[in-house]
Coordinates of C-alpha atoms in Angstrom, one line a residue:
Chain L
M28 CA 196.1 120.6 39.3
K29 CA 192.8 121.7 37.7
I30 CA 194.2 125.2 37.2
L31 CA 197.2 123.8 35.4
Q32 CA 194.9 121.6 33.3
M33 CA 192.9 124.6 32.3
K34 CA 196.0 126.6 31.5
V35 CA 197.2 123.9 29.1
G36 CA 194.0 124.4 27.2
K37 CA 195.0 128.0 26.5
T38 CA 198.7 127.8 26.1
G39 CA 199.4 124.3 25.0
P40 CA 201.2 121.7 27.1
L41 CA 204.8 123.0 27.2
C42 CA 206.5 123.4 30.6
I43 CA 209.9 125.2 30.7
G44 CA 212.4 123.5 32.9
L45 CA 214.4 126.2 34.6
D46 CA 217.3 123.9 35.4
T47 CA 219.5 126.8 34.9
D48 CA 223.1 125.7 35.5
P49 CA 225.3 128.8 35.5
A50 CA 227.4 126.9 32.9
Y51 CA 224.6 127.3 30.4
I52 CA 225.3 131.0 30.2
P53 CA 228.4 131.8 28.2
D54 CA 231.1 134.0 29.8
C55 CA 230.5 136.9 27.4
V56 CA 227.0 137.2 28.8
K57 CA 227.9 136.4 32.4
K58 CA 230.5 139.1 32.5
D59 CA 227.7 141.8 32.5
F60 CA 226.4 140.5 35.9
K61 CA 228.0 140.8 39.3
S62 CA 227.8 137.0 39.9
P63 CA 226.9 133.8 38.1
Q64 CA 223.9 133.6 40.3
E65 CA 222.7 137.0 39.2
A66 CA 223.1 136.0 35.6
V67 CA 221.0 132.9 36.2
L68 CA 218.3 135.0 37.9
Q69 CA 218.2 137.5 35.1
Y70 CA 218.0 134.7 32.5
N71 CA 215.1 133.0 34.4
T72 CA 213.4 136.4 34.8
K73 CA 213.6 137.3 31.1
I74 CA 212.5 133.8 30.0
I75 CA 209.4 134.0 32.4
E76 CA 208.5 137.5 31.1
A77 CA 208.9 136.4 27.4
T78 CA 207.0 133.1 27.7
K79 CA 204.4 133.4 30.4
D80 CA 201.5 133.5 27.9
I81 CA 202.8 130.6 25.7
V82 CA 203.7 128.0 28.3
A83 CA 201.6 126.1 30.8
C84 CA 204.0 126.4 33.7
Y85 CA 207.7 126.4 34.8
K86 CA 209.4 123.5 36.5
V87 CA 212.3 124.7 38.7
Q88 CA 214.8 121.9 39.5
I89 CA 216.1 122.8 42.9
A90 CA 219.3 120.7 42.6
Y91 CA 220.9 123.3 40.4
Y92 CA 220.2 126.0 42.9
E93 CA 221.2 123.9 46.0
A94 CA 224.5 123.3 44.2
Q95 CA 225.2 127.0 44.5
G96 CA 224.6 127.1 48.2
I97 CA 222.7 129.9 50.0
K98 CA 223.2 132.3 47.1
G99 CA 221.8 129.7 44.7
L100 CA 218.7 129.1 46.9
E101 CA 218.1 132.9 47.0
V102 CA 217.9 132.8 43.2
Y103 CA 215.6 129.7 43.5
S104 CA 213.3 131.7 45.8
K105 CA 213.3 134.8 43.6
T106 CA 212.6 132.7 40.5
L107 CA 209.5 131.2 42.2
K108 CA 208.4 134.6 43.3
K109 CA 208.8 136.0 39.8
I110 CA 206.7 133.1 38.4
K111 CA 203.9 133.9 40.9
Q112 CA 204.2 137.7 40.3
E113 CA 203.6 137.1 36.6
G114 CA 200.5 135.1 37.3
A115 CA 202.1 131.9 36.1
L116 CA 202.3 128.4 37.7
S117 CA 205.4 126.8 39.2
I118 CA 206.4 123.2 39.7
A119 CA 209.2 122.7 42.3
D120 CA 211.1 119.7 41.1
I121 CA 212.3 118.6 44.5
K122 CA 211.5 114.8 44.5
R123 CA 211.3 114.8 48.3
G124 CA 210.0 111.8 50.1
D125 CA 210.1 111.4 53.9
I126 CA 207.8 110.5 56.8
A127 CA 205.8 112.0 59.6
A128 CA 207.2 115.2 61.1
T129 CA 209.9 115.4 58.5
A130 CA 207.4 115.2 55.6
K131 CA 205.4 117.9 57.3
A132 CA 208.5 120.1 57.5
Y133 CA 209.2 119.5 53.8
S134 CA 205.6 120.4 52.9
Q135 CA 205.9 123.6 54.9
A136 CA 209.2 124.4 53.2
H137 CA 207.8 124.0 49.7
F138 CA 204.2 125.1 50.0
S139 CA 204.8 128.3 52.1
G140 CA 207.5 130.8 52.8
D141 CA 210.7 131.5 50.8
F142 CA 210.3 128.4 48.6
E143 CA 206.6 128.4 48.0
A144 CA 205.6 126.7 44.8
D145 CA 202.2 125.7 43.4
I146 CA 203.1 122.1 42.7
V147 CA 205.9 119.8 43.8
T148 CA 207.3 116.5 42.6
L149 CA 207.5 113.7 45.3
N150 CA 209.3 110.3 45.6
P151 CA 207.0 107.5 47.0
Y152 CA 209.7 105.0 47.9
M153 CA 209.2 105.2 51.7
G154 CA 205.4 104.6 51.3
F155 CA 202.2 106.4 50.5
E156 CA 202.0 107.8 54.1
T157 CA 204.8 110.2 52.9
L158 CA 202.2 112.0 50.8
L159 CA 199.7 112.7 53.6
P160 CA 201.3 115.9 55.1
W161 CA 201.3 117.5 51.6
K162 CA 197.6 116.8 51.1
R163 CA 196.5 119.1 53.9
Y164 CA 197.6 122.0 51.7
W165 CA 195.2 121.3 48.9
E166 CA 192.4 119.9 51.0
Q167 CA 192.1 123.3 52.7
E168 CA 189.7 125.5 50.8
N169 CA 191.2 127.9 48.3
M170 CA 194.6 126.2 48.3
Q171 CA 195.5 125.3 44.8
K172 CA 198.5 123.2 45.6
G173 CA 199.2 119.8 44.1
A174 CA 201.9 117.1 43.6
F175 CA 203.3 114.9 40.9
I176 CA 204.4 111.5 42.2
L177 CA 207.2 109.6 40.5
L178 CA 205.5 106.8 38.5
H179 CA 207.8 105.8 35.6
T180 CA 210.8 107.9 34.9
S181 CA 212.8 108.1 31.6
N182 CA 216.2 107.1 32.8
P183 CA 217.6 103.6 32.2
G184 CA 217.9 102.9 36.0
R185 CA 214.1 102.9 36.2
C186 CA 214.5 99.1 35.7
D187 CA 216.3 98.7 39.0
I188 CA 213.3 99.4 41.2
E189 CA 210.4 101.2 39.5
C190 CA 209.8 98.5 36.9
L191 CA 210.5 95.4 39.1
P192 CA 207.8 92.7 38.5
T193 CA 206.1 91.8 41.8
C194 CA 204.9 88.4 42.9
D195 CA 201.2 89.2 42.1
N196 CA 201.8 89.7 38.4
S197 CA 202.1 93.4 38.9
T198 CA 205.1 95.8 39.1
V199 CA 206.3 98.4 41.5
F200 CA 205.1 101.3 39.4
C201 CA 201.6 99.6 39.1
K202 CA 201.3 99.9 42.9
V203 CA 201.9 103.6 42.6
A204 CA 199.4 103.8 39.7
D205 CA 196.9 101.9 41.9
F206 CA 197.4 104.4 44.7
L207 CA 196.8 107.3 42.3
N208 CA 193.7 105.7 40.7
N209 CA 192.2 104.9 44.0
Y210 CA 192.8 108.5 45.2
Y211 CA 191.0 109.7 42.1
A212 CA 188.1 107.3 42.6
Q213 CA 187.7 108.4 46.3
Q214 CA 187.6 112.0 45.4
K215 CA 185.2 111.4 42.5
E216 CA 182.8 109.6 44.9
Q217 CA 182.8 112.6 47.2
N218 CA 182.3 115.1 44.4
K219 CA 180.5 114.2 41.1
E220 CA 181.9 117.3 39.4
Y221 CA 185.4 116.2 40.2
C222 CA 187.7 116.2 37.1
C223 CA 191.4 116.3 37.9
P224 CA 193.0 115.0 41.1
Q225 CA 195.6 117.1 42.9
L226 CA 197.9 114.1 42.8
G227 CA 199.4 113.7 39.3
A228 CA 202.2 111.4 38.1
V229 CA 205.6 111.8 36.6
V230 CA 205.7 109.7 33.5
G231 CA 208.8 109.9 31.3
C232 CA 208.6 110.5 27.6
T233 CA 210.3 107.2 26.6
N234 CA 208.7 105.5 23.6
Y235 CA 205.4 105.1 21.8
D236 CA 204.4 101.7 23.3
E237 CA 205.3 102.6 26.9
A238 CA 203.4 105.9 26.5
R239 CA 200.3 104.0 25.3
F240 CA 200.5 101.7 28.2
F241 CA 200.8 104.4 30.9
R242 CA 198.1 106.6 29.4
D243 CA 195.8 103.5 29.5
L244 CA 196.9 102.6 33.0
C245 CA 196.0 106.0 34.5
P246 CA 193.4 107.6 32.2
N247 CA 192.3 110.1 34.8
I248 CA 195.6 111.2 36.1
F249 CA 197.3 114.4 34.9
F250 CA 201.0 113.8 33.9
L251 CA 204.2 115.7 34.2
I252 CA 206.2 114.4 31.2
P253 CA 210.0 114.8 31.4
G254 CA 212.5 113.4 28.9
Y255 CA 211.3 115.4 25.9
G256 CA 213.9 116.7 23.5
V257 CA 217.4 116.4 24.8
Q258 CA 216.7 113.2 26.8
G259 CA 215.3 111.4 23.6
G260 CA 211.5 111.6 23.9
D261 CA 209.8 112.7 20.7
A262 CA 206.6 114.7 20.0
R263 CA 204.5 111.7 19.1
T264 CA 205.3 109.9 22.4
A265 CA 204.5 113.1 24.3
A266 CA 201.3 113.5 22.3
I267 CA 200.1 110.0 23.4
L268 CA 200.8 110.8 27.1
L269 CA 198.8 114.1 26.7
Q270 CA 195.6 112.2 25.8
N271 CA 192.7 111.6 28.4
A272 CA 193.4 113.7 31.5
G273 CA 196.4 115.3 29.7
G274 CA 199.6 116.7 31.1
V275 CA 202.5 119.0 30.7
V276 CA 205.6 118.3 28.7
N277 CA 208.8 119.5 30.3
S278 CA 211.8 120.7 28.3
S279 CA 214.8 122.1 30.1
R280 CA 218.1 122.1 28.2
G281 CA 216.3 121.9 24.9
I282 CA 215.0 125.4 25.6
L283 CA 217.7 126.9 27.9
L284 CA 220.4 126.0 25.3
A285 CA 218.3 126.7 22.2
W286 CA 220.6 129.5 21.3
Q287 CA 223.4 126.9 20.6
K288 CA 221.4 125.6 17.7
D289 CA 221.4 128.9 16.0
E290 CA 224.5 129.4 13.8
G291 CA 224.2 133.2 13.9
L292 CA 224.1 133.2 17.8
L293 CA 227.0 130.8 18.0
Q294 CA 229.0 133.3 15.8
K295 CA 227.9 136.1 18.1
E296 CA 229.1 134.1 21.1
K297 CA 232.5 133.5 19.5
S298 CA 233.0 137.2 18.8
G299 CA 231.8 138.0 22.4
N300 CA 228.7 139.9 21.3
L301 CA 226.0 137.4 22.4
L302 CA 223.3 139.1 24.5
L303 CA 221.0 137.7 27.1
E304 CA 218.1 139.0 25.0
D305 CA 219.4 136.8 22.1
M306 CA 219.3 133.7 24.3
V307 CA 215.8 134.6 25.6
C308 CA 214.6 135.1 22.0
A309 CA 215.9 131.7 21.1
C310 CA 214.1 130.1 24.1
K311 CA 210.8 131.7 23.0
N312 CA 211.2 130.5 19.4
K313 CA 212.0 127.0 20.6
V314 CA 208.9 127.0 22.8
L315 CA 206.6 128.0 19.9
Q316 CA 208.2 125.4 17.7
D317 CA 208.0 122.6 20.2
T318 CA 204.4 123.5 21.1
K319 CA 203.4 123.5 17.4
M320 CA 205.1 120.1 16.9
I321 CA 203.5 118.4 19.9
L322 CA 200.0 119.8 19.1
K323 CA 200.3 118.7 15.5
E324 CA 201.1 115.2 16.6
K325 CA 198.2 115.2 19.0
E326 CA 195.8 116.1 16.2
T327 CA 196.9 113.2 14.1
L328 CA 196.3 110.6 16.8
Chain U
M10 CA 232.6 105.4 56.3
K11 CA 235.8 103.8 57.7
I12 CA 236.5 106.9 59.8
L13 CA 232.9 106.8 61.2
Q14 CA 233.4 103.0 61.9
M15 CA 236.6 103.8 63.8
K16 CA 234.9 106.7 65.7
V17 CA 232.2 104.3 66.9
G18 CA 234.9 102.2 68.5
K19 CA 236.0 105.1 70.7
T20 CA 232.7 106.8 71.5
G21 CA 230.0 104.2 71.2
P22 CA 227.4 104.0 68.4
L23 CA 225.1 107.0 69.2
C24 CA 224.4 109.6 66.6
I25 CA 222.5 112.7 67.6
G26 CA 219.8 113.7 65.2
L27 CA 219.8 117.5 65.0
D28 CA 216.2 117.6 63.7
T29 CA 215.9 120.8 65.6
D30 CA 212.4 122.2 65.1
P31 CA 212.2 125.7 66.6
A32 CA 209.1 124.4 68.4
Y33 CA 211.3 122.1 70.5
I34 CA 212.8 125.1 72.3
P35 CA 210.3 126.6 74.8
D36 CA 209.4 130.3 74.6
C37 CA 211.2 131.2 77.9
V38 CA 214.5 130.0 76.3
K39 CA 213.8 131.4 72.8
K40 CA 213.1 134.9 74.1
D41 CA 216.8 135.3 74.8
F42 CA 217.6 135.1 71.1
K43 CA 216.9 137.5 68.4
S44 CA 215.1 134.9 66.2
P45 CA 213.9 131.3 66.5
Q46 CA 216.6 130.3 64.0
E47 CA 219.3 131.9 66.2
A48 CA 217.9 129.8 69.1
V49 CA 218.1 126.6 67.0
L50 CA 221.7 127.4 66.0
Q51 CA 222.7 128.0 69.6
Y52 CA 221.1 124.8 70.8
N53 CA 222.8 122.9 68.1
T54 CA 226.2 124.6 68.8
K55 CA 226.0 123.9 72.5
I56 CA 224.9 120.3 72.0
I57 CA 227.9 119.7 69.6
E58 CA 230.4 121.3 72.0
A59 CA 229.0 119.2 75.0
T60 CA 228.8 115.8 73.2
K61 CA 231.5 115.7 70.5
D62 CA 233.6 113.2 72.5
I63 CA 230.8 111.0 73.5
V64 CA 228.8 110.5 70.2
A65 CA 229.9 109.0 66.9
C66 CA 228.4 111.7 64.7
Y67 CA 225.6 114.1 64.1
K68 CA 222.7 113.6 61.6
V69 CA 221.2 116.9 60.5
Q70 CA 217.8 116.5 58.9
I71 CA 217.6 119.2 56.3
A72 CA 213.8 119.3 56.1
Y73 CA 213.5 121.2 59.4
Y74 CA 215.8 123.8 58.1
E75 CA 214.3 124.0 54.6
A76 CA 211.0 124.6 56.4
Q77 CA 212.4 127.9 57.8
G78 CA 213.5 129.1 54.3
I79 CA 216.8 130.9 53.6
K80 CA 217.3 131.7 57.2
G81 CA 216.8 128.1 58.2
L82 CA 219.3 126.9 55.6
E83 CA 221.8 129.4 56.9
V84 CA 221.5 127.7 60.3
Y85 CA 221.8 124.3 58.6
S86 CA 225.0 125.5 56.9
K87 CA 226.4 126.9 60.2
T88 CA 225.5 123.7 62.0
L89 CA 227.5 121.6 59.5
K90 CA 230.4 124.0 59.7
K91 CA 230.4 123.8 63.6
I92 CA 230.4 120.0 63.4
K93 CA 233.5 120.1 61.1
Q94 CA 235.2 122.8 63.2
E95 CA 234.9 120.6 66.3
G96 CA 236.5 117.7 64.4
A97 CA 233.3 115.7 64.4
L98 CA 231.4 113.9 61.6
S99 CA 228.2 114.9 59.9
I100 CA 225.5 113.0 58.2
A101 CA 223.2 115.2 56.0
D102 CA 219.8 113.5 56.1
I103 CA 218.7 114.7 52.7
K104 CA 217.3 111.5 51.1
R105 CA 217.9 112.9 47.6
G106 CA 217.6 110.7 44.6
D107 CA 217.8 112.0 41.0
I108 CA 219.6 111.2 37.8
A109 CA 222.5 112.4 35.6
A110 CA 223.2 116.1 35.7
T111 CA 220.7 116.7 38.5
A112 CA 222.3 114.0 40.7
K113 CA 225.7 115.7 39.9
A114 CA 224.3 119.0 41.1
Y115 CA 222.9 117.5 44.3
S116 CA 226.3 115.8 45.0
Q117 CA 228.0 119.2 44.5
A118 CA 225.5 120.8 46.8
H119 CA 226.0 118.4 49.7
F120 CA 229.7 117.4 49.3
S121 CA 231.1 120.9 48.8
G122 CA 230.3 124.6 49.5
D123 CA 227.8 125.9 52.0
F124 CA 226.1 122.6 52.7
E125 CA 229.2 120.3 52.8
A126 CA 228.7 117.2 54.9
D127 CA 230.8 114.1 55.4
I128 CA 228.0 111.6 54.6
V129 CA 224.6 111.8 53.0
T130 CA 221.4 109.7 52.9
L131 CA 220.1 108.8 49.5
N132 CA 216.9 107.4 48.0
P133 CA 217.5 104.7 45.4
Y134 CA 214.0 104.7 43.8
M135 CA 215.0 106.0 40.4
G136 CA 217.7 103.4 40.1
F137 CA 221.3 102.7 41.1
E138 CA 222.6 105.0 38.5
T139 CA 221.5 107.9 40.8
L140 CA 224.4 106.9 43.1
L141 CA 227.2 107.3 40.5
P142 CA 227.7 111.1 40.7
W143 CA 228.1 110.8 44.5
K144 CA 230.8 108.1 44.2
R145 CA 233.3 110.4 42.5
Y146 CA 233.7 112.2 45.8
W147 CA 234.9 109.2 47.7
E148 CA 236.7 107.6 44.9
Q149 CA 239.0 110.6 44.7
E150 CA 242.0 110.1 47.1
N151 CA 241.8 111.8 50.5
M152 CA 238.0 112.4 50.2
Q153 CA 236.3 110.8 53.1
K154 CA 232.8 111.1 51.9
G155 CA 230.1 108.4 52.0
A156 CA 226.4 107.7 51.7
F157 CA 223.7 105.7 53.4
I158 CA 221.1 104.2 51.0
L159 CA 217.6 103.7 52.2
L160 CA 217.2 99.9 52.6
H161 CA 214.5 99.3 55.1
T162 CA 213.0 102.2 57.0
S163 CA 211.1 102.0 60.3
N164 CA 207.7 103.6 59.2
P165 CA 204.6 101.5 58.5
G166 CA 204.5 102.7 54.9
R167 CA 207.7 100.7 54.2
C168 CA 205.3 97.9 53.2
D169 CA 204.0 99.9 50.2
I170 CA 207.1 99.7 48.1
E171 CA 210.3 98.8 50.0
C172 CA 208.9 95.4 51.3
L173 CA 207.0 94.4 48.1
P174 CA 207.8 90.7 47.2
T175 CA 209.1 90.5 43.7
C176 CA 208.4 87.7 41.2
D177 CA 211.8 86.0 41.7
N178 CA 211.1 85.2 45.4
S179 CA 212.9 88.3 46.5
T180 CA 211.8 91.8 47.6
V181 CA 212.4 95.3 46.6
F182 CA 214.7 95.9 49.6
C183 CA 216.7 92.7 48.7
K184 CA 217.5 94.3 45.3
V185 CA 219.0 97.3 47.2
A186 CA 220.9 94.9 49.5
D187 CA 222.2 93.0 46.5
F188 CA 223.5 96.2 45.0
L189 CA 225.3 97.1 48.3
N190 CA 226.7 93.6 48.8
N191 CA 228.0 93.6 45.2
Y192 CA 229.6 97.0 45.6
Y193 CA 231.4 95.6 48.7
A194 CA 232.5 92.5 46.9
Q195 CA 233.9 94.6 44.0
Q196 CA 235.8 96.9 46.2
K197 CA 237.1 94.0 48.3
E198 CA 238.4 92.3 45.1
Q199 CA 240.4 95.4 44.2
N200 CA 241.8 95.9 47.7
K201 CA 242.4 93.0 50.1
E202 CA 242.7 95.3 53.1
Y203 CA 239.2 96.7 52.4
C204 CA 236.9 96.7 55.4
C205 CA 234.0 99.1 55.2
P206 CA 232.4 100.3 52.0
Q207 CA 231.6 103.9 51.5
L208 CA 228.1 103.0 50.7
G209 CA 226.2 102.1 53.9
A210 CA 222.5 101.4 54.4
V211 CA 219.6 102.9 56.4
V212 CA 218.0 100.1 58.4
G213 CA 215.2 101.1 60.8
C214 CA 215.3 99.9 64.4
T215 CA 211.9 98.0 64.1
N216 CA 212.0 94.7 66.0
Y217 CA 214.3 91.9 67.0
D218 CA 213.5 89.4 64.2
E219 CA 213.8 92.0 61.4
A220 CA 217.0 93.3 62.9
R221 CA 218.5 89.8 62.9
F222 CA 217.3 89.3 59.2
F223 CA 218.9 92.6 58.0
R224 CA 222.1 92.1 59.9
D225 CA 222.5 88.6 58.2
L226 CA 221.4 90.0 54.8
C227 CA 224.3 92.6 54.8
P228 CA 227.0 91.5 57.2
N229 CA 229.6 93.7 55.7
I230 CA 227.5 96.9 55.4
F231 CA 227.7 99.7 57.9
F232 CA 224.2 100.7 59.0
L233 CA 222.6 104.0 59.9
I234 CA 219.8 103.0 62.3
P235 CA 216.9 105.4 62.8
G236 CA 213.8 104.7 64.8
Y237 CA 215.5 104.3 68.2
G238 CA 213.7 105.7 71.2
V239 CA 210.7 107.9 70.4
Q240 CA 209.9 105.9 67.2
G241 CA 209.7 102.7 69.2
G242 CA 213.0 100.9 68.5
D243 CA 214.6 99.4 71.6
A244 CA 218.3 98.9 72.7
R245 CA 218.2 95.2 72.1
T246 CA 217.1 95.6 68.5
A247 CA 219.7 98.3 67.9
A248 CA 222.3 96.1 69.4
I249 CA 221.6 93.3 66.9
L250 CA 221.9 95.8 64.0
L251 CA 225.3 96.9 65.4
Q252 CA 226.8 93.4 65.0
N253 CA 229.2 92.5 62.2
A254 CA 230.2 95.7 60.2
G255 CA 228.4 97.8 62.8
G256 CA 226.6 101.1 62.5
V257 CA 225.4 104.2 64.2
V258 CA 222.1 104.5 66.1
N259 CA 220.3 107.8 65.6
S260 CA 218.2 109.4 68.2
S261 CA 216.7 112.8 67.5
R262 CA 213.7 113.9 69.6
G263 CA 214.7 111.5 72.4
I264 CA 217.8 113.6 72.9
L265 CA 216.6 117.1 71.8
L266 CA 213.6 116.8 74.1
A267 CA 215.3 114.9 76.9
W268 CA 214.7 118.0 79.2
Q269 CA 211.0 117.3 79.1
K270 CA 211.5 114.0 81.0
D271 CA 213.1 115.8 83.9
E272 CA 210.5 116.9 86.4
G273 CA 212.8 119.6 87.8
L274 CA 213.4 121.1 84.3
L275 CA 209.7 121.0 83.5
Q276 CA 209.1 123.0 86.7
K277 CA 211.8 125.5 85.7
E278 CA 210.1 125.9 82.3
K279 CA 206.7 126.5 83.9
S280 CA 208.2 129.3 86.0
G281 CA 210.1 130.7 83.0
N282 CA 213.5 129.9 84.4
L283 CA 214.7 127.1 82.1
L284 CA 218.1 127.8 80.5
L285 CA 219.6 126.5 77.2
E286 CA 222.3 125.1 79.4
D287 CA 219.8 123.0 81.3
M288 CA 218.5 121.6 78.0
V289 CA 222.0 120.8 76.8
C290 CA 222.9 119.1 80.1
A291 CA 219.8 116.9 79.7
C292 CA 220.9 116.0 76.2
K293 CA 224.3 115.0 77.4
N294 CA 222.9 112.8 80.2
K295 CA 220.5 111.1 77.8
V296 CA 223.4 110.4 75.4
L297 CA 225.4 108.7 78.1
Q298 CA 222.4 106.8 79.3
D299 CA 221.4 105.6 75.8
T300 CA 225.0 104.6 74.9
K301 CA 225.4 102.6 78.1
M302 CA 222.1 100.8 77.5
I303 CA 222.9 99.9 73.9
L304 CA 226.4 98.8 74.7
K305 CA 225.2 96.7 77.6
E306 CA 222.7 94.9 75.4
K307 CA 225.4 94.4 72.8
E308 CA 227.6 92.6 75.4
T309 CA 224.8 90.2 76.3
L310 CA 224.3 89.1 72.7

């Protein structure tokens, strides 16, 4: 996670969410490729090449690739390899959460081989023991792996379980926060130079007050911040969450579909002349614009 | 779920967990196959052929296949297809849990295409809205899909979140139970003949008292019961959980590694003469033995 934290210092906090549904690519562009999967791979590839120096990392949502079966997962694998090849960092948004030998198998799946990523997202519902098999990857020397644990997501359904008040005047998410804060404290005790734990947290970009609360709850924890842009989170809320240990702000559809906000490109699509390059160019401009807006808000805090 | 419930009436409640780690197959057997993945596929195939009429269903734990990358997922896909081809039922143990378009993508991934299964396992942590995209598959006529929601698992870490007491004298798992019971009540109101909701629950085979509690908490909910055998759950505890709406009892390693409990087969392995057929035969005997034991306990209740 330290490498990602350092990268943010150079590029700004934006993370591109490569949740690339084939439906996001219009037919007039898709027709130049031998399959929808090939179009997705080329879109991902061109985005990575165009933005690797202006974003902190790429979050690849595996669900969109699983939905396309084996061929989709080949694209997922090639996308992760491309990110690595370009010297960039990948977050595999897999939200896995299982125990013992099964968790070990998942950690092997996503920290090595075809689906190797730098960082993963994990679901803590079955208990904190589910995280142990993943830790061996970053506790080994020279392994720069890490994981973001679901702490407080941006969807309305977070009230059902994550936000339940517990009988000790706490909440379910506070138990996850306690676990993360204790992990930080333990690591810090062992290493005085310690700055950023390999376990970060997913904290949705919901509203100003919640952002303030979560930043204060986990000052030393690096955040993955979804919900920016299309899902309603604004730059000021994101900026709050980026204080202290910092974090990365994910934007998926806001960037992948940025071309749809450009009247000229919509016209080109209507007349069947839209190019993949036009779409990539719109992505890049949107990244620059979002980064500028978030950093500006951060300065005013 | 109704089809599975009916199947249990014919075959007994056992579900074989095809968590087939290549390491479970000894080298002297693996050497006859061109890859470890091919050995796993053949073991799965032969087990399905030998047991389809004596087990209720097969639970395929995707983690073991993900760990082998694309080749592993090809075996996963072929295993699910083999189960379907033999007229048997599959549970994809995927424990996915995500929101909105991502949940929709996951439901497409596991209820259609390469990875199509009959039933899935789901993680409710991000809220009950995560279940909606899956429901459209069983609310369509003639679609016999279903899902088991994690309610109370058998691992020690269940205390961290699942079992947390909430401020209203309830617990986190009770909120999940309430959701499932309400879903049953709603469906029942619409259809008086209604018997078994398409949403079941994962309830670990832990101990007698807990089993009694969970069976009483959700009398109308069909259970997927892991933790039997190797993980410590016994036949009597399983039998309690099988009362009322019933359920299926999963056994994975207990069956896949049954050959290791046979002194003669261990000797054959040592001398390099163990055959895949020997292993499959041990699986079948273990299934018959476990089924008999569980049904006997059920009769005495």
